[in-house]
XYZ file of C-alpha atoms in Angstrom:
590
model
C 81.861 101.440 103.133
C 82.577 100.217 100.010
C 86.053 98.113 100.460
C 89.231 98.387 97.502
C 90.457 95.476 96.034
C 94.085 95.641 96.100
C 96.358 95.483 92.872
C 97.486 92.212 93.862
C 94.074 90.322 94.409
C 92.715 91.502 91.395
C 95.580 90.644 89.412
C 95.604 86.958 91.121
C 91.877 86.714 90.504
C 92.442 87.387 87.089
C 95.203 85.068 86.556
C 93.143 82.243 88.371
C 90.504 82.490 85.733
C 93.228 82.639 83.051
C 94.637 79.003 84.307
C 91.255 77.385 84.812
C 90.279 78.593 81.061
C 93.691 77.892 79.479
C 93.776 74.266 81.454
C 90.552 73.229 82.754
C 92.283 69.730 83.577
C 94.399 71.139 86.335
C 91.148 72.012 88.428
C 91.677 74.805 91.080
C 95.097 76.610 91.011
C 97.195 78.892 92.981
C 99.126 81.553 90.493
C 101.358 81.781 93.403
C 101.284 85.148 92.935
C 104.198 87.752 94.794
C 105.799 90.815 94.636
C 109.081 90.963 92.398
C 112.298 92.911 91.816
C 111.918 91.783 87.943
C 108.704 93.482 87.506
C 105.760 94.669 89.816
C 104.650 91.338 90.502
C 105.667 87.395 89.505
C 103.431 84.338 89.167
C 105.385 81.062 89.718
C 102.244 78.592 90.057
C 102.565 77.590 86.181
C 105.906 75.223 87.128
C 103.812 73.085 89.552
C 100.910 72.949 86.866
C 103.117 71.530 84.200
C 104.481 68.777 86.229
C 101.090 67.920 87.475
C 100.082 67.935 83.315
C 102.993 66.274 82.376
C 103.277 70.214 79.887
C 105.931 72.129 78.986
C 105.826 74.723 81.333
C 106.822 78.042 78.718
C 103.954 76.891 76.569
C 101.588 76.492 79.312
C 102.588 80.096 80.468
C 101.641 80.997 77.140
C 98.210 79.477 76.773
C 97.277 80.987 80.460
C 98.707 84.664 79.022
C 96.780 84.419 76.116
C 93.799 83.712 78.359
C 93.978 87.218 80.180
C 91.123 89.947 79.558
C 92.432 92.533 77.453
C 91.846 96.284 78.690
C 93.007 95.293 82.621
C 95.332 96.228 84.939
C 98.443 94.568 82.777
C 100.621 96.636 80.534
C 103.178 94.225 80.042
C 103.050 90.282 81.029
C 106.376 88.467 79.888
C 107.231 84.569 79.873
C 110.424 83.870 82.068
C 112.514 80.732 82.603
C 110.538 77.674 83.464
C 106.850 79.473 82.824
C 107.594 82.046 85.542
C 105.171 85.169 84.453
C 106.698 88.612 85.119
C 103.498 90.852 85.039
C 104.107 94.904 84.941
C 100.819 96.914 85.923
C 99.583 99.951 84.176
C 100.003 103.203 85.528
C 96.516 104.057 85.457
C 96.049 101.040 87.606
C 98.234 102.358 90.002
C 96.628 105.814 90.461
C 92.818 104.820 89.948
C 92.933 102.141 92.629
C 94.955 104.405 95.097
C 92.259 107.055 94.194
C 89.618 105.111 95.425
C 91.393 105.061 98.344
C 91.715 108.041 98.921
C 87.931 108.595 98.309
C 86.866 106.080 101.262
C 84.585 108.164 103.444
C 84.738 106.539 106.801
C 88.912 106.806 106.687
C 89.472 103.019 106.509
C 91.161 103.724 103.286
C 89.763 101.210 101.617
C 90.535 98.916 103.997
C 88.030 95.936 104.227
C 86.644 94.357 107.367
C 87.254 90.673 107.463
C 84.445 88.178 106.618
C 84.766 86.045 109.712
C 85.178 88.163 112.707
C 84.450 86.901 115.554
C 85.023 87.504 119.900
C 88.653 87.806 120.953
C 89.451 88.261 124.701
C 92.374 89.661 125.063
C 94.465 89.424 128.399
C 97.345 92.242 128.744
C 98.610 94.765 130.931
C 98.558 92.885 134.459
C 100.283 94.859 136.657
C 100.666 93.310 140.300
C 98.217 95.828 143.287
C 100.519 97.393 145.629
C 103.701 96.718 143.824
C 105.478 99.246 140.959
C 105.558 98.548 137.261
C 108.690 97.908 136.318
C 110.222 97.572 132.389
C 108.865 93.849 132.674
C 105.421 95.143 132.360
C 106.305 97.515 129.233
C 106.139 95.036 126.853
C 102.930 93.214 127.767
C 101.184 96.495 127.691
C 102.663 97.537 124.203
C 101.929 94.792 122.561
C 98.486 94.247 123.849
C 97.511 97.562 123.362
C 98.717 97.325 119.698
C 97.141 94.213 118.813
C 94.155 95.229 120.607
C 93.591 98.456 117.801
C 94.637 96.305 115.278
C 92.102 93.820 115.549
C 89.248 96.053 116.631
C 90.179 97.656 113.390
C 90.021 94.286 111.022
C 86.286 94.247 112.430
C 87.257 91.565 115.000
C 84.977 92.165 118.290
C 87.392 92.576 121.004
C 87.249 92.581 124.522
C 89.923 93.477 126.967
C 90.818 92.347 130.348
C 93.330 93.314 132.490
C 93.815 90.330 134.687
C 95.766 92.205 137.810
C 97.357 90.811 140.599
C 94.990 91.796 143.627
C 94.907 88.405 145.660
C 96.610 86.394 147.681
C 98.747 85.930 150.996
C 100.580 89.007 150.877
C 97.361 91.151 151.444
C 97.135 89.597 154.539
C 100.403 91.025 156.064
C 99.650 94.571 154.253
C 95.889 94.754 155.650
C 96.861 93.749 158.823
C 99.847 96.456 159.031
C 96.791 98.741 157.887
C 94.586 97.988 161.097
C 97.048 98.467 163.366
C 98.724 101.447 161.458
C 95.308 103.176 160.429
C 96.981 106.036 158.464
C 100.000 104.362 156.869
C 97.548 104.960 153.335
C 98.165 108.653 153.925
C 99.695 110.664 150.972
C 103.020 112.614 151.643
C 102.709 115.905 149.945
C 104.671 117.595 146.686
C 103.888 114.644 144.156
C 101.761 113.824 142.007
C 98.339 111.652 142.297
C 100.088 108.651 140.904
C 103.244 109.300 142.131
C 101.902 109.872 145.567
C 99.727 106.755 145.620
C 102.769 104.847 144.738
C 105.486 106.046 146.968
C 102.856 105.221 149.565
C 102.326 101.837 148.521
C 105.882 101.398 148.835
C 106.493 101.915 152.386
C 103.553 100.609 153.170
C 104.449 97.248 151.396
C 108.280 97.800 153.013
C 107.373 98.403 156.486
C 104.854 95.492 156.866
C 107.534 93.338 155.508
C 110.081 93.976 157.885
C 107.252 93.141 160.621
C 106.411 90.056 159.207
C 109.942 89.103 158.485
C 110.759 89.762 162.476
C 107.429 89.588 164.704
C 105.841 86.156 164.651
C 102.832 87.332 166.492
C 102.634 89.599 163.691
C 103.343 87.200 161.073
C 100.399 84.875 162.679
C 98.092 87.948 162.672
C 98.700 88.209 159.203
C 98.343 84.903 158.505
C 94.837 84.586 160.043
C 93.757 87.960 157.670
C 94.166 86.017 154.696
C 91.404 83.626 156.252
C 89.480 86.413 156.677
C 90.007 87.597 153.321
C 89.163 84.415 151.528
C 86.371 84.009 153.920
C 84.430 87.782 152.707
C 84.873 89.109 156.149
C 83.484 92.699 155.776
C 86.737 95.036 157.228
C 88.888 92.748 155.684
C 87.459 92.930 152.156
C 86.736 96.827 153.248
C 91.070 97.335 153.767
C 91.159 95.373 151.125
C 89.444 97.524 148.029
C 91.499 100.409 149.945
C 94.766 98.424 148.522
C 93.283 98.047 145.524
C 91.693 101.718 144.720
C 95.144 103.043 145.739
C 97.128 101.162 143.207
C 94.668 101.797 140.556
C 95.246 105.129 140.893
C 99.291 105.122 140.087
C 98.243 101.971 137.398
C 96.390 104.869 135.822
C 99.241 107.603 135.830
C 101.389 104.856 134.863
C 99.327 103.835 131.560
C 98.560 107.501 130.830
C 102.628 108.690 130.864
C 102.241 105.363 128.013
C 99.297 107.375 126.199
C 97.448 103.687 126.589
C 93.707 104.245 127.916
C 92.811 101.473 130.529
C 89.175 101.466 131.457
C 88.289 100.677 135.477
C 85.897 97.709 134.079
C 88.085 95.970 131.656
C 90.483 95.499 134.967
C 89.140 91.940 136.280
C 92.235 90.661 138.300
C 92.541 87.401 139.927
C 89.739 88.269 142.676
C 87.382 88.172 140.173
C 87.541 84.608 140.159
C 87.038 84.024 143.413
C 83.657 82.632 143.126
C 84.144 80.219 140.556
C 87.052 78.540 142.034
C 85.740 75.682 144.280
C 83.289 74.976 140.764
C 85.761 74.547 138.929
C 87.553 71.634 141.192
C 85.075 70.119 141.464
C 84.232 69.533 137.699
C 87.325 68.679 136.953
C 87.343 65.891 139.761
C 84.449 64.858 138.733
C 85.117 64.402 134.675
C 88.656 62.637 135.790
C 90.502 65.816 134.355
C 92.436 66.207 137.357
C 93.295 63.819 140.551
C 94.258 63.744 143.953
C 98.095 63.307 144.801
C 99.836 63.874 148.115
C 96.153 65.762 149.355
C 96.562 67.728 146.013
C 93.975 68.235 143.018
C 96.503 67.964 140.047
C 96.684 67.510 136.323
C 99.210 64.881 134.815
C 100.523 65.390 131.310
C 102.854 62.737 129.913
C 105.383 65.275 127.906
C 105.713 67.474 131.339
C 108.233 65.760 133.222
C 110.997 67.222 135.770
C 115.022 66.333 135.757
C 114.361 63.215 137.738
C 111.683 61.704 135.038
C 109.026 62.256 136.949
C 105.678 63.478 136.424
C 105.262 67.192 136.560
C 101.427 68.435 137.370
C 99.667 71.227 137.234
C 98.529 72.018 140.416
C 94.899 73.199 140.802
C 94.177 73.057 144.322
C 96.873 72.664 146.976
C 97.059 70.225 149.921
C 96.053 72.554 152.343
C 93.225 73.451 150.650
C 94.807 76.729 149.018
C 94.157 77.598 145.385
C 96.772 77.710 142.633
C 97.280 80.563 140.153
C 95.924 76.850 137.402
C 92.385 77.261 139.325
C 92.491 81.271 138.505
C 93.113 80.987 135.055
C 91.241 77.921 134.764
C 88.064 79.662 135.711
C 88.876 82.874 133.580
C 88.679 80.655 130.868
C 85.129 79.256 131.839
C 84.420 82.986 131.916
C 85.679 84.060 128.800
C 84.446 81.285 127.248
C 80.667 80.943 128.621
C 79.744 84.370 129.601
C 82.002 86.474 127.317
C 81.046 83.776 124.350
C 84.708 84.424 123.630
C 85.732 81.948 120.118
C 89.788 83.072 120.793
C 91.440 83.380 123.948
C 94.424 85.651 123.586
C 96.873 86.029 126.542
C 100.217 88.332 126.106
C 102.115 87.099 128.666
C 106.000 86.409 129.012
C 107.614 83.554 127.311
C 108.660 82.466 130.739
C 105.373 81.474 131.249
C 104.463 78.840 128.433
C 104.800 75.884 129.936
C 102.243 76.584 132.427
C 99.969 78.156 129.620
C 100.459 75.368 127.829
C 99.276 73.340 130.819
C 96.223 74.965 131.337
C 95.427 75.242 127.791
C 95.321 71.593 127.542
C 93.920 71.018 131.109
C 90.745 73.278 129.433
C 90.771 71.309 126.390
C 90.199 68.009 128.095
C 87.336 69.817 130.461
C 85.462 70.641 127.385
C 85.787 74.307 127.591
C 88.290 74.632 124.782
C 87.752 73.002 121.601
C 87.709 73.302 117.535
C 85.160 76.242 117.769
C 87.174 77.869 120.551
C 91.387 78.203 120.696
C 93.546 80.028 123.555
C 96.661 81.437 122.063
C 99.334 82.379 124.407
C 101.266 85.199 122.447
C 104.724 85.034 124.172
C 107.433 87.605 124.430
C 111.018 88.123 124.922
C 112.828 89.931 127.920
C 113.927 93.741 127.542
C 117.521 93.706 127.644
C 119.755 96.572 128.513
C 122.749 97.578 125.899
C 124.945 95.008 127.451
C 122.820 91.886 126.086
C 121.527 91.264 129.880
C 118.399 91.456 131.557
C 117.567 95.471 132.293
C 118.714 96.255 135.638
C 119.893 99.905 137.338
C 123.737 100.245 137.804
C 122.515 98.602 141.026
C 120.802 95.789 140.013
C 117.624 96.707 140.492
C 114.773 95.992 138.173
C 114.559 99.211 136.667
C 111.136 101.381 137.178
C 108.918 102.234 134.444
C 108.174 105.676 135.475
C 111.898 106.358 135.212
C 112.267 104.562 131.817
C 109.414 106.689 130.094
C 110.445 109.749 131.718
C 113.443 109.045 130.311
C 112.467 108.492 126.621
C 110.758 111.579 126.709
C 113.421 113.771 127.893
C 115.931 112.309 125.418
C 112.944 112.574 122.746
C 112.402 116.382 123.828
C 115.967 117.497 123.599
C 115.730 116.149 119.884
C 112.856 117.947 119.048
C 113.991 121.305 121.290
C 117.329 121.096 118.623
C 114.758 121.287 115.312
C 112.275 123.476 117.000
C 113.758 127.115 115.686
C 113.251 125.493 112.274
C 109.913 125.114 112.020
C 108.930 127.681 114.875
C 107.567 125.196 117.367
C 106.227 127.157 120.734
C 107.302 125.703 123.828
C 103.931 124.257 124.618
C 104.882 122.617 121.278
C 107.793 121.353 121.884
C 106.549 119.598 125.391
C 103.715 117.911 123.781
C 105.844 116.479 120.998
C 108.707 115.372 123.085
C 106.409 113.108 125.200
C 105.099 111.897 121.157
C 108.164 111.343 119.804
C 109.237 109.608 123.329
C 106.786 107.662 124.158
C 106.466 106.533 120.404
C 110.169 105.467 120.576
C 109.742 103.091 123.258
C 106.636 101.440 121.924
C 107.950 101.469 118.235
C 111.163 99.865 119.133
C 109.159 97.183 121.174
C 106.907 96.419 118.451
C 109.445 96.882 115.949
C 110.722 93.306 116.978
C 109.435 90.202 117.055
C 107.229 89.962 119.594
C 109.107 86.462 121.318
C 112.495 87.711 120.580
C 114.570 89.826 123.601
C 115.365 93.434 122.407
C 117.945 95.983 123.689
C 116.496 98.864 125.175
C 118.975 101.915 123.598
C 117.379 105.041 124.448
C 120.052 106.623 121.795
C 119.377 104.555 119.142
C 115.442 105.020 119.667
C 115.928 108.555 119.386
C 117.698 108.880 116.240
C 116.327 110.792 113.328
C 117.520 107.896 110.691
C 117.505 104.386 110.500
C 114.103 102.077 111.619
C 112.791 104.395 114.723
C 109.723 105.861 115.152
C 111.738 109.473 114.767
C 111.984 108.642 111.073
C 108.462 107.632 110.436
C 107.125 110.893 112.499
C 109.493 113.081 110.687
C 107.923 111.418 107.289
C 104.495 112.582 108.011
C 105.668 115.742 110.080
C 107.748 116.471 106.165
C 104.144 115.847 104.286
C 102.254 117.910 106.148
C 105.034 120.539 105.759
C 104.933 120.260 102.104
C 100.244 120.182 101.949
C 101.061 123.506 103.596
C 103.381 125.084 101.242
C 101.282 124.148 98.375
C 99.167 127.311 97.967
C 96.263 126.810 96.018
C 97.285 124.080 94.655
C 95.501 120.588 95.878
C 96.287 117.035 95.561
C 93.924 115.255 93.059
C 94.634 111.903 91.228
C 95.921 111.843 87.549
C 95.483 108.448 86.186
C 96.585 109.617 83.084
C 99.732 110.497 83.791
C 102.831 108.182 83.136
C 104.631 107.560 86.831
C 108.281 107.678 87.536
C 109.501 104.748 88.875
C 109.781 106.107 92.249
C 105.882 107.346 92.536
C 105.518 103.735 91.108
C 107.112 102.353 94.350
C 105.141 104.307 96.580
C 102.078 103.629 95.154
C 102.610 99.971 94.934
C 103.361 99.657 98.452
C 100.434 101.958 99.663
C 98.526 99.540 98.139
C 99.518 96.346 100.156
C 97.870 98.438 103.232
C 95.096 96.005 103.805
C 97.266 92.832 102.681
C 99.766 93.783 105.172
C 96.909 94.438 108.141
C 94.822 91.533 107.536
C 98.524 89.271 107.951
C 99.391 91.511 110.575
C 95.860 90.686 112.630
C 95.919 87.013 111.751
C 99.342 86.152 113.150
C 99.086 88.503 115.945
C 102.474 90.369 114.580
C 102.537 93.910 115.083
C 105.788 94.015 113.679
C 105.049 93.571 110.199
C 102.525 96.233 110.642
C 106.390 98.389 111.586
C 108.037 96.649 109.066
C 105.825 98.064 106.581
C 105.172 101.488 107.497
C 109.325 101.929 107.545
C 109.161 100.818 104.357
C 106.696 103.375 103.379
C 108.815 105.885 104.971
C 111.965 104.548 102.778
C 109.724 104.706 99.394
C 109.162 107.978 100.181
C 112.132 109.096 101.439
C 113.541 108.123 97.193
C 110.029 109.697 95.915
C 111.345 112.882 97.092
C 114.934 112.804 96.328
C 113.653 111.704 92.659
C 110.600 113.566 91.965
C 109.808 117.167 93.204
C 106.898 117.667 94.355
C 106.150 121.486 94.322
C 108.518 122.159 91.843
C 107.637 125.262 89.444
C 109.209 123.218 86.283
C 106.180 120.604 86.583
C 102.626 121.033 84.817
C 99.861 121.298 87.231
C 98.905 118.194 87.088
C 101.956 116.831 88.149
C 102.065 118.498 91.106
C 98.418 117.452 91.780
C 99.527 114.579 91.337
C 102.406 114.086 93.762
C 100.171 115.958 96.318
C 97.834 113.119 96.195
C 100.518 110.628 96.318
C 102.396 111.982 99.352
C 98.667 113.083 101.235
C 97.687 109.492 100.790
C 100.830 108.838 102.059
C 100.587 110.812 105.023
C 97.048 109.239 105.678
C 98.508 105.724 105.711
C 101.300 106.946 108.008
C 99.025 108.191 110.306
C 96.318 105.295 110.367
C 99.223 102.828 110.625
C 101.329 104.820 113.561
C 97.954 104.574 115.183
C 97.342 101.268 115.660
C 100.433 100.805 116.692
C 99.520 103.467 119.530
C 102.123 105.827 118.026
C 100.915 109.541 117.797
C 102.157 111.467 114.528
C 102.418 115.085 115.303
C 101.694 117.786 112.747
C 104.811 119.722 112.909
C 108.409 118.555 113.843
């Protein structure tokens, strides 16, 4: 595939060679080059330049103008204040570089794949095994999932793991309920798989509690199966994968209802570790990264202290010879890092948890295992909070259930669409399908529609709404194209670069053109909300395009109409790619 140069880094090309002709003594130079409500673009690099040459800055401007090619992409370049350039593009700029575009066979639209891609593990999506998903695991999942397409898409080699929550003391009380209950694990009738597998889960997990909580012969029983457990006693592990096969199952229904695919060997949870734990000690005894205290292997950092002024460590191994959650992660980093010959280590986890990512970050530092060739980023975010500004809870109290949320969404969503349906002469099949789109596209859009470390209200109502920044809007954009490709008879959309653009096609074609700018930020920074940002922008550019310029109207030549057709289909195209990647379907017809 042949990649596009956008507008932008052709014209700052161009305007670096201008400066390095015009003023060879000012070596290498940034035109400083941006987008500008004066003209289509403004170079303010020529201000530095003069005080570093000691120049007047307007007649430095003028030397670097004059040393433009003649015949490019520049109608119009004009000298403003102190040397600031305001540059105005040609319109056959416009439409031939959108045109090739549009031409890109594989669908990248032009898109380039970054020069240095390299191996990013990725850890999101960790539910807890026999334990429901709940809204706190929404936004580790969105995200993730986002980030994940968007990188795979820059070229970046990713690979995902889901690092689950399948060990630990509490299997011991639920395994040893299981042996002396041997068909608690049976399914009730009347719900579904994942349902099913989770409403079991849930007494299970309830009724083995109240045991432990009030039989201490129990409680020691249990307490003696976790031996067994970390030991690799056969009926123990056995029980065990039983746990773990059963929560898979409603992890499944859950990701599915989230149109998110989750593949069985991508999930590596915390007992995939296992074997690597007592290793991983022991080196970092050995290399003086971590040291005994109280009976406990720990790691000492001197900005980590607690309210008395005291030390706070990381603990790796515990005085009875128990293994922290440090030792876990610890190891998944050797992993990642030596087997998975991972270069970026990229964990979406809740801000709550920095400190002890930053911790282990720089516990793996000083063992060696991270360094300059290889960086763990720990891409924090905010809590979901309900309308009232607080922490989402159920009238009451509880954490609310993400089944319940979704389901939900998409009956809000499918009400809207059920309202519009007569107009466009959706079936009900259709109407289904697109609620759970439009839905499940509002919940993810206005998660990654926000910062990703900044809390968000969760406002079903104002997801749902037709206008304003929701995902509504943006599927109703493309839904409005298509609408428009099929009422255009015979005629077909075809670029017209010799056509002079109103200033609303010139808009939208400028910003369809900062696709790849905007995705290569987006996938360096790990911000899936500029990729939002930008596509409701689109939306908004198009949403004037139409109220300005007709598109099928019988008073333009054909060409015109051509014309628009290509603009609003390439449109459409960059709507749809974008949505995408942010896991956001875009339905034909709305």
């Amino acid at each position: 595939m042949a990649s596009v140069p956008s507008l932008a880094s052709t014209l700052q090309q161009q305007l670096a060679d201008a400066l390095t002709a015009a003023l060879p003594d000012a070596g290498a130079a940034d035109p400083l080059l941006r987008r500008s409500d004066r003209a289509d673009f403004q170079a303010n690099g020529i201000l530095a330049l003069a005080k570093k040459l000691k120049g007047n800055p307007r007649e430095l401007a003028a030397q670097v103008t004059a040393a433009l090619p003649a015949g490019g992409p520049i109608k119009d370049i004009e000298v403003s204040g102190p040397g600031f350039l305001n540059i105005t593009l040609t319109d056959r700029a416009i439409v031939e570089t959108l045109a090739a575009r549009a031409a890109d066979g594989e669908g990248r639209l032009g898109v380039p794949l970054k020069d240095d891609a390299g191996t990013t593990v990725i850890d999101y999506a960790q539910p807890n095994v026999a334990k429901e998903m709940h809204v706190g695991h929404l936004r580790s999942a969105v995200i993730g999932d986002a980030v994940v397409k968007i990188l795979e898409f820059t070229g970046e080699n990713v690979v995902r793991r889901h690092h689950i929550g399948d060990w630990g003391t509490q299997f011991g009380m639920l395994i040893q309920y299981l042996i002396e209950h041997p068909g608690a694990l049976k399914h009730e009738g009347g719900a579904s798989d994942g349902e099913a597998a989770m409403s079991t889960l849930n007494r299970v997990y309830k009724e083995s509690r109240v045991l432990f909580d009030s039989d201490e012969e129990f409680k020691a029983r249990s307490r003696d199966r976790v031996v067994a457990l970390q030991a690799g006693d056969p009926e123990t592990l056995e029980l065990w994968h039983r746990f773990v096969d059963e929560s898979k199952i409603y992890f499944h229904s859950v990701f599915d209802k989230l149109d998110m695919v989750i593949d069985d060997p991508d999930i590596v949870g915390e007992s995939g570790y296992n074997d690597m734990l007592e290793e991983t000690c022991r080196i970092l005894e050995e290399t003086g990264v971590a040291v005994r205290s109280e009976g406990a292997l720990c790691v000492f950092f001197d900005d980590v202290k607690g309210p008395d002024g005291n030390k706070v460590p990381l603990i790796v191994k515990k005085t009875n010879g128990g293994y922290g959650y440090a030792a876990t992660d610890l190891s998944a980093i050797r992993n990642r890092v030596q087997d998975l010959k991972a270069d970026t280590l990229l964990y979406v986890v809740d801000a709550r948890q920095s400190l002890h990512f930053k911790m282990v970050f720089e516990t793996a530092r000083r063992a060696g295992w991270l360094n300059e060739d290889v960086k763990a980023v720990q891409l924090a975010f905010g809590t979901v909070l309900g309308k009232d500004g607080k922490p989402f809870k159920t009238r009451e109290g509880e954490t609310v259930r993400l089944e319940d949320l979704l389901d939900e969404a998409v009956t809000r969503a499918t009400a809207v669409v059920r309202d519009k349906a007569d107009k466009v002469g959706l079936s009900e099949e259709e109407i289904v399908e697109n609620g759970r789109y439009v839905g499940i596209g509002a919940v993810k859009y206005a998660d990654l529609s926000t910062s990703a470390v900044r809390d968000y209200k969760f406002d079903l109502d104002q997801m749902v709404a037709l206008h304003g920044d929701t995902s509504v809007y943006l599927q109703y954009a493309y839904a409005r194209i298509q609408s428009i490709l099929r009422k255009a008879g015979d005629a077909v959309p075809a670029a017209h670069p010799e056509l002079e653009l109103a200033p609303a096609e010139r808009a939208l074609g400028l910003h369809l053109d900062q696709f790849g700018e905007v995705l290569a930020e987006v996938g360096a920074g790990y911000e899936p909300h500029k990729l939002a940002a930008y596509l409701y922008q689109l939306a908004s550019h198009l949403t004037t395009f139409y109220d300005q310029c007709q598109v099928l109207s019988p008073d333009n030549a054909p060409e015109v109409v051509e014309n628009r057709l290509f603009l609003v289909e390439l449109t459409a195209r960059t709507l749809h790619q974008g949505m995408a990647l942010l896991g956001i379907r875009t339905p034909e017809r709305l």
